[in-house]
Amino acid sequence: PYPFRTVGPLYPSLLALLWHAWPTHPRPADVTEIPLAFLTAARAAQVLAGVALVWLTHRLAMRVGASRPAAVLAAAGVALTPAFVFESYLLHTETLAIVLFVASTLLAVRAADLVSPARAAGAGALAALGGMTRLFLLPWPVVLGAALVFRPG
């Protein structure tokens, strides 16, 4: 009965900001009154996030030492996952949440390799934004922080 229990405030807030690009449209009474331009812009943003996810997956795989063919295979696996690319034009929170998850993980790996507090802070910020998108990601900043603090070497 409460579908928004697992959705954080970031995604609806981003949609609300995008909505304000069309200030002449009143609040729609139902879904059929949502302007096509708004839906097109929101869907385009979703598609770009899906493409970014494929690229980030490739970068992360390369960064953790995967061979080039393995990194391409990982990126292709993400590209062929319906929820992230083929259905990325649908307005789902998962695409943004997973982009933030992978981006924060990539920054955390780079921070660990280069001992960079700025990258570690960036990883934490992206992980926190991921938690604000989908609540299942709320523990991720803690996990990343622990991994950076207690890493071997």
PDB file of C-alpha atoms in Angstrom:
ATOM      1  CA  PRO A   1       0.000   0.000   0.000  1.00  0.00           C
ATOM      2  CA  TYR A   2       2.962   2.384   0.493  1.00  0.00           C
ATOM      3  CA  PRO A   3       5.208   2.076  -2.585  1.00  0.00           C
ATOM      4  CA  PHE A   4       7.368   5.060  -1.620  1.00  0.00           C
ATOM      5  CA  ARG A   5       8.752   3.425   1.515  1.00  0.00           C
ATOM      6  CA  THR A   6      11.830   2.260  -0.405  1.00  0.00           C
ATOM      7  CA  VAL A   7      12.284   5.412  -2.476  1.00  0.00           C
ATOM      8  CA  GLY A   8      14.343   8.224  -1.033  1.00  0.00           C
ATOM      9  CA  PRO A   9      13.764  11.912  -1.744  1.00  0.00           C
ATOM     10  CA  LEU A  10      16.454  12.472  -4.404  1.00  0.00           C
ATOM     11  CA  TYR A  11      14.725  11.063  -7.490  1.00  0.00           C
ATOM     12  CA  PRO A  12      11.342  12.766  -6.896  1.00  0.00           C
ATOM     13  CA  SER A  13      13.225  15.997  -6.121  1.00  0.00           C
ATOM     14  CA  LEU A  14      15.136  15.795  -9.416  1.00  0.00           C
ATOM     15  CA  LEU A  15      11.883  15.204 -11.280  1.00  0.00           C
ATOM     16  CA  ALA A  16      10.373  18.196  -9.489  1.00  0.00           C
ATOM     17  CA  LEU A  17      13.322  20.376 -10.548  1.00  0.00           C
ATOM     18  CA  LEU A  18      12.891  19.198 -14.111  1.00  0.00           C
ATOM     19  CA  TRP A  19       9.158  19.923 -13.875  1.00  0.00           C
ATOM     20  CA  HIS A  20       9.938  23.570 -13.101  1.00  0.00           C
ATOM     21  CA  ALA A  21      11.420  23.918 -16.591  1.00  0.00           C
ATOM     22  CA  TRP A  22       7.754  24.027 -17.708  1.00  0.00           C
ATOM     23  CA  PRO A  23       6.313  26.653 -15.326  1.00  0.00           C
ATOM     24  CA  THR A  24       3.316  27.419 -17.550  1.00  0.00           C
ATOM     25  CA  HIS A  25       1.826  23.972 -16.985  1.00  0.00           C
ATOM     26  CA  PRO A  26      -0.396  23.590 -13.932  1.00  0.00           C
ATOM     27  CA  ARG A  27      -0.112  20.578 -11.690  1.00  0.00           C
ATOM     28  CA  PRO A  28      -1.693  17.694 -13.616  1.00  0.00           C
ATOM     29  CA  ALA A  29      -4.840  16.123 -12.229  1.00  0.00           C
ATOM     30  CA  ASP A  30      -3.777  12.751 -13.593  1.00  0.00           C
ATOM     31  CA  VAL A  31      -1.044  11.092 -15.632  1.00  0.00           C
ATOM     32  CA  THR A  32      -2.647  11.904 -18.973  1.00  0.00           C
ATOM     33  CA  GLU A  33      -2.110  15.644 -18.371  1.00  0.00           C
ATOM     34  CA  ILE A  34       1.676  15.465 -17.955  1.00  0.00           C
ATOM     35  CA  PRO A  35       3.333  17.492 -20.757  1.00  0.00           C
ATOM     36  CA  LEU A  36       5.067  15.413 -23.414  1.00  0.00           C
ATOM     37  CA  ALA A  37       8.120  17.689 -23.306  1.00  0.00           C
ATOM     38  CA  PHE A  38       8.595  16.931 -19.600  1.00  0.00           C
ATOM     39  CA  LEU A  39       8.276  13.183 -20.161  1.00  0.00           C
ATOM     40  CA  THR A  40      10.708  13.347 -23.081  1.00  0.00           C
ATOM     41  CA  ALA A  41      13.276  15.274 -21.046  1.00  0.00           C
ATOM     42  CA  ALA A  42      12.933  12.923 -18.066  1.00  0.00           C
ATOM     43  CA  ARG A  43      13.241   9.871 -20.312  1.00  0.00           C
ATOM     44  CA  ALA A  44      16.280  11.349 -22.075  1.00  0.00           C
ATOM     45  CA  ALA A  45      17.932  11.845 -18.684  1.00  0.00           C
ATOM     46  CA  GLN A  46      17.157   8.217 -17.821  1.00  0.00           C
ATOM     47  CA  VAL A  47      18.704   7.001 -21.087  1.00  0.00           C
ATOM     48  CA  LEU A  48      21.838   9.089 -20.472  1.00  0.00           C
ATOM     49  CA  ALA A  49      22.098   7.595 -16.994  1.00  0.00           C
ATOM     50  CA  GLY A  50      21.859   4.110 -18.532  1.00  0.00           C
ATOM     51  CA  VAL A  51      24.667   4.911 -20.957  1.00  0.00           C
ATOM     52  CA  ALA A  52      26.743   6.361 -18.106  1.00  0.00           C
ATOM     53  CA  LEU A  53      26.197   3.142 -16.169  1.00  0.00           C
ATOM     54  CA  VAL A  54      27.665   1.073 -18.994  1.00  0.00           C
ATOM     55  CA  TRP A  55      30.719   3.352 -19.183  1.00  0.00           C
ATOM     56  CA  LEU A  56      31.180   3.399 -15.387  1.00  0.00           C
ATOM     57  CA  THR A  57      30.962  -0.387 -15.263  1.00  0.00           C
ATOM     58  CA  HIS A  58      33.731  -0.657 -17.853  1.00  0.00           C
ATOM     59  CA  ARG A  59      35.893   1.857 -15.951  1.00  0.00           C
ATOM     60  CA  LEU A  60      35.348   0.062 -12.636  1.00  0.00           C
ATOM     61  CA  ALA A  61      36.191  -3.331 -14.116  1.00  0.00           C
ATOM     62  CA  MET A  62      39.399  -1.941 -15.630  1.00  0.00           C
ATOM     63  CA  ARG A  63      40.284  -0.197 -12.372  1.00  0.00           C
ATOM     64  CA  VAL A  64      40.022  -3.381 -10.291  1.00  0.00           C
ATOM     65  CA  GLY A  65      42.339  -5.200 -12.688  1.00  0.00           C
ATOM     66  CA  ALA A  66      40.034  -6.946 -15.122  1.00  0.00           C
ATOM     67  CA  SER A  67      41.380  -7.586 -18.596  1.00  0.00           C
ATOM     68  CA  ARG A  68      40.029  -5.442 -21.398  1.00  0.00           C
ATOM     69  CA  PRO A  69      37.825  -8.276 -22.744  1.00  0.00           C
ATOM     70  CA  ALA A  70      36.466  -8.918 -19.240  1.00  0.00           C
ATOM     71  CA  ALA A  71      35.701  -5.194 -18.773  1.00  0.00           C
ATOM     72  CA  VAL A  72      33.915  -5.105 -22.132  1.00  0.00           C
ATOM     73  CA  LEU A  73      31.966  -8.216 -21.141  1.00  0.00           C
ATOM     74  CA  ALA A  74      30.957  -6.586 -17.836  1.00  0.00           C
ATOM     75  CA  ALA A  75      29.822  -3.435 -19.634  1.00  0.00           C
ATOM     76  CA  ALA A  76      27.956  -5.521 -22.221  1.00  0.00           C
ATOM     77  CA  GLY A  77      26.266  -7.433 -19.412  1.00  0.00           C
ATOM     78  CA  VAL A  78      24.990  -4.170 -17.983  1.00  0.00           C
ATOM     79  CA  ALA A  79      24.022  -2.892 -21.438  1.00  0.00           C
ATOM     80  CA  LEU A  80      21.953  -6.004 -22.069  1.00  0.00           C
ATOM     81  CA  THR A  81      20.202  -5.898 -18.698  1.00  0.00           C
ATOM     82  CA  PRO A  82      16.700  -4.663 -19.539  1.00  0.00           C
ATOM     83  CA  ALA A  83      16.162  -2.614 -16.383  1.00  0.00           C
ATOM     84  CA  PHE A  84      19.246  -0.472 -16.952  1.00  0.00           C
ATOM     85  CA  VAL A  85      19.339   0.239 -20.656  1.00  0.00           C
ATOM     86  CA  PHE A  86      16.489  -1.226 -22.694  1.00  0.00           C
ATOM     87  CA  GLU A  87      13.949   0.052 -20.164  1.00  0.00           C
ATOM     88  CA  SER A  88      15.912   3.102 -19.076  1.00  0.00           C
ATOM     89  CA  TYR A  89      13.395   5.376 -20.796  1.00  0.00           C
ATOM     90  CA  LEU A  90      10.900   4.355 -18.110  1.00  0.00           C
ATOM     91  CA  LEU A  91      10.882   6.548 -15.045  1.00  0.00           C
ATOM     92  CA  HIS A  92      12.411   4.195 -12.478  1.00  0.00           C
ATOM     93  CA  THR A  93      14.658   5.126  -9.568  1.00  0.00           C
ATOM     94  CA  GLU A  94      16.885   2.082 -10.055  1.00  0.00           C
ATOM     95  CA  THR A  95      18.901   3.497 -12.944  1.00  0.00           C
ATOM     96  CA  LEU A  96      19.989   6.568 -11.000  1.00  0.00           C
ATOM     97  CA  ALA A  97      20.576   4.560  -7.816  1.00  0.00           C
ATOM     98  CA  ILE A  98      22.832   2.034  -9.545  1.00  0.00           C
ATOM     99  CA  VAL A  99      24.726   4.771 -11.411  1.00  0.00           C
ATOM    100  CA  LEU A 100      25.451   6.438  -8.064  1.00  0.00           C
ATOM    101  CA  PHE A 101      26.387   3.061  -6.536  1.00  0.00           C
ATOM    102  CA  VAL A 102      28.869   2.190  -9.287  1.00  0.00           C
ATOM    103  CA  ALA A 103      30.276   5.736  -9.431  1.00  0.00           C
ATOM    104  CA  SER A 104      30.825   5.791  -5.662  1.00  0.00           C
ATOM    105  CA  THR A 105      32.507   2.391  -5.820  1.00  0.00           C
ATOM    106  CA  LEU A 106      34.787   3.542  -8.643  1.00  0.00           C
ATOM    107  CA  LEU A 107      35.754   6.682  -6.715  1.00  0.00           C
ATOM    108  CA  ALA A 108      36.382   4.627  -3.570  1.00  0.00           C
ATOM    109  CA  VAL A 109      38.684   2.262  -5.477  1.00  0.00           C
ATOM    110  CA  ARG A 110      40.537   5.237  -6.938  1.00  0.00           C
ATOM    111  CA  ALA A 111      40.759   6.846  -3.485  1.00  0.00           C
ATOM    112  CA  ALA A 112      42.241   3.652  -2.047  1.00  0.00           C
ATOM    113  CA  ASP A 113      44.766   3.351  -4.878  1.00  0.00           C
ATOM    114  CA  LEU A 114      45.883   6.977  -4.738  1.00  0.00           C
ATOM    115  CA  VAL A 115      45.269   7.656  -1.011  1.00  0.00           C
ATOM    116  CA  SER A 116      43.083  10.605  -1.909  1.00  0.00           C
ATOM    117  CA  PRO A 117      40.878  12.103   0.825  1.00  0.00           C
ATOM    118  CA  ALA A 118      39.078  14.218  -1.781  1.00  0.00           C
ATOM    119  CA  ARG A 119      38.147  11.134  -3.806  1.00  0.00           C
ATOM    120  CA  ALA A 120      37.125   9.331  -0.625  1.00  0.00           C
ATOM    121  CA  ALA A 121      34.854  12.260   0.259  1.00  0.00           C
ATOM    122  CA  GLY A 122      33.448  12.228  -3.278  1.00  0.00           C
ATOM    123  CA  ALA A 123      32.793   8.495  -3.000  1.00  0.00           C
ATOM    124  CA  GLY A 124      31.000   9.063   0.290  1.00  0.00           C
ATOM    125  CA  ALA A 125      28.922  11.886  -1.169  1.00  0.00           C
ATOM    126  CA  LEU A 126      27.887   9.790  -4.179  1.00  0.00           C
ATOM    127  CA  ALA A 127      27.091   6.842  -1.909  1.00  0.00           C
ATOM    128  CA  ALA A 128      24.945   9.092   0.287  1.00  0.00           C
ATOM    129  CA  LEU A 129      23.107  10.378  -2.790  1.00  0.00           C
ATOM    130  CA  GLY A 130      22.543   6.755  -3.785  1.00  0.00           C
ATOM    131  CA  GLY A 131      20.984   6.155  -0.371  1.00  0.00           C
ATOM    132  CA  MET A 132      18.770   9.168  -0.927  1.00  0.00           C
ATOM    133  CA  THR A 133      17.589   7.582  -4.178  1.00  0.00           C
ATOM    134  CA  ARG A 134      16.885   4.027  -3.041  1.00  0.00           C
ATOM    135  CA  LEU A 135      16.849   3.235   0.645  1.00  0.00           C
ATOM    136  CA  PHE A 136      18.537  -0.160   0.210  1.00  0.00           C
ATOM    137  CA  LEU A 137      21.741   1.809  -0.506  1.00  0.00           C
ATOM    138  CA  LEU A 138      21.704   3.643   2.844  1.00  0.00           C
ATOM    139  CA  PRO A 139      24.371   1.379   4.421  1.00  0.00           C
ATOM    140  CA  TRP A 140      26.716   1.768   1.428  1.00  0.00           C
ATOM    141  CA  PRO A 141      28.585   4.888   2.690  1.00  0.00           C
ATOM    142  CA  VAL A 142      29.393   3.006   5.905  1.00  0.00           C
ATOM    143  CA  VAL A 143      30.619  -0.024   3.948  1.00  0.00           C
ATOM    144  CA  LEU A 144      32.770   2.163   1.691  1.00  0.00           C
ATOM    145  CA  GLY A 145      34.184   4.063   4.653  1.00  0.00           C
ATOM    146  CA  ALA A 146      35.050   0.843   6.480  1.00  0.00           C
ATOM    147  CA  ALA A 147      36.648  -0.577   3.335  1.00  0.00           C
ATOM    148  CA  LEU A 148      38.818   2.542   2.970  1.00  0.00           C
ATOM    149  CA  VAL A 149      39.812   2.677   6.634  1.00  0.00           C
ATOM    150  CA  PHE A 150      40.502  -1.018   7.110  1.00  0.00           C
ATOM    151  CA  ARG A 151      42.006  -1.808   3.702  1.00  0.00           C
ATOM    152  CA  PRO A 152      45.112  -3.966   3.697  1.00  0.00           C
ATOM    153  CA  GLY A 153      48.441  -2.328   3.121  1.00  0.00           C
TER     154      GLY A 153
END
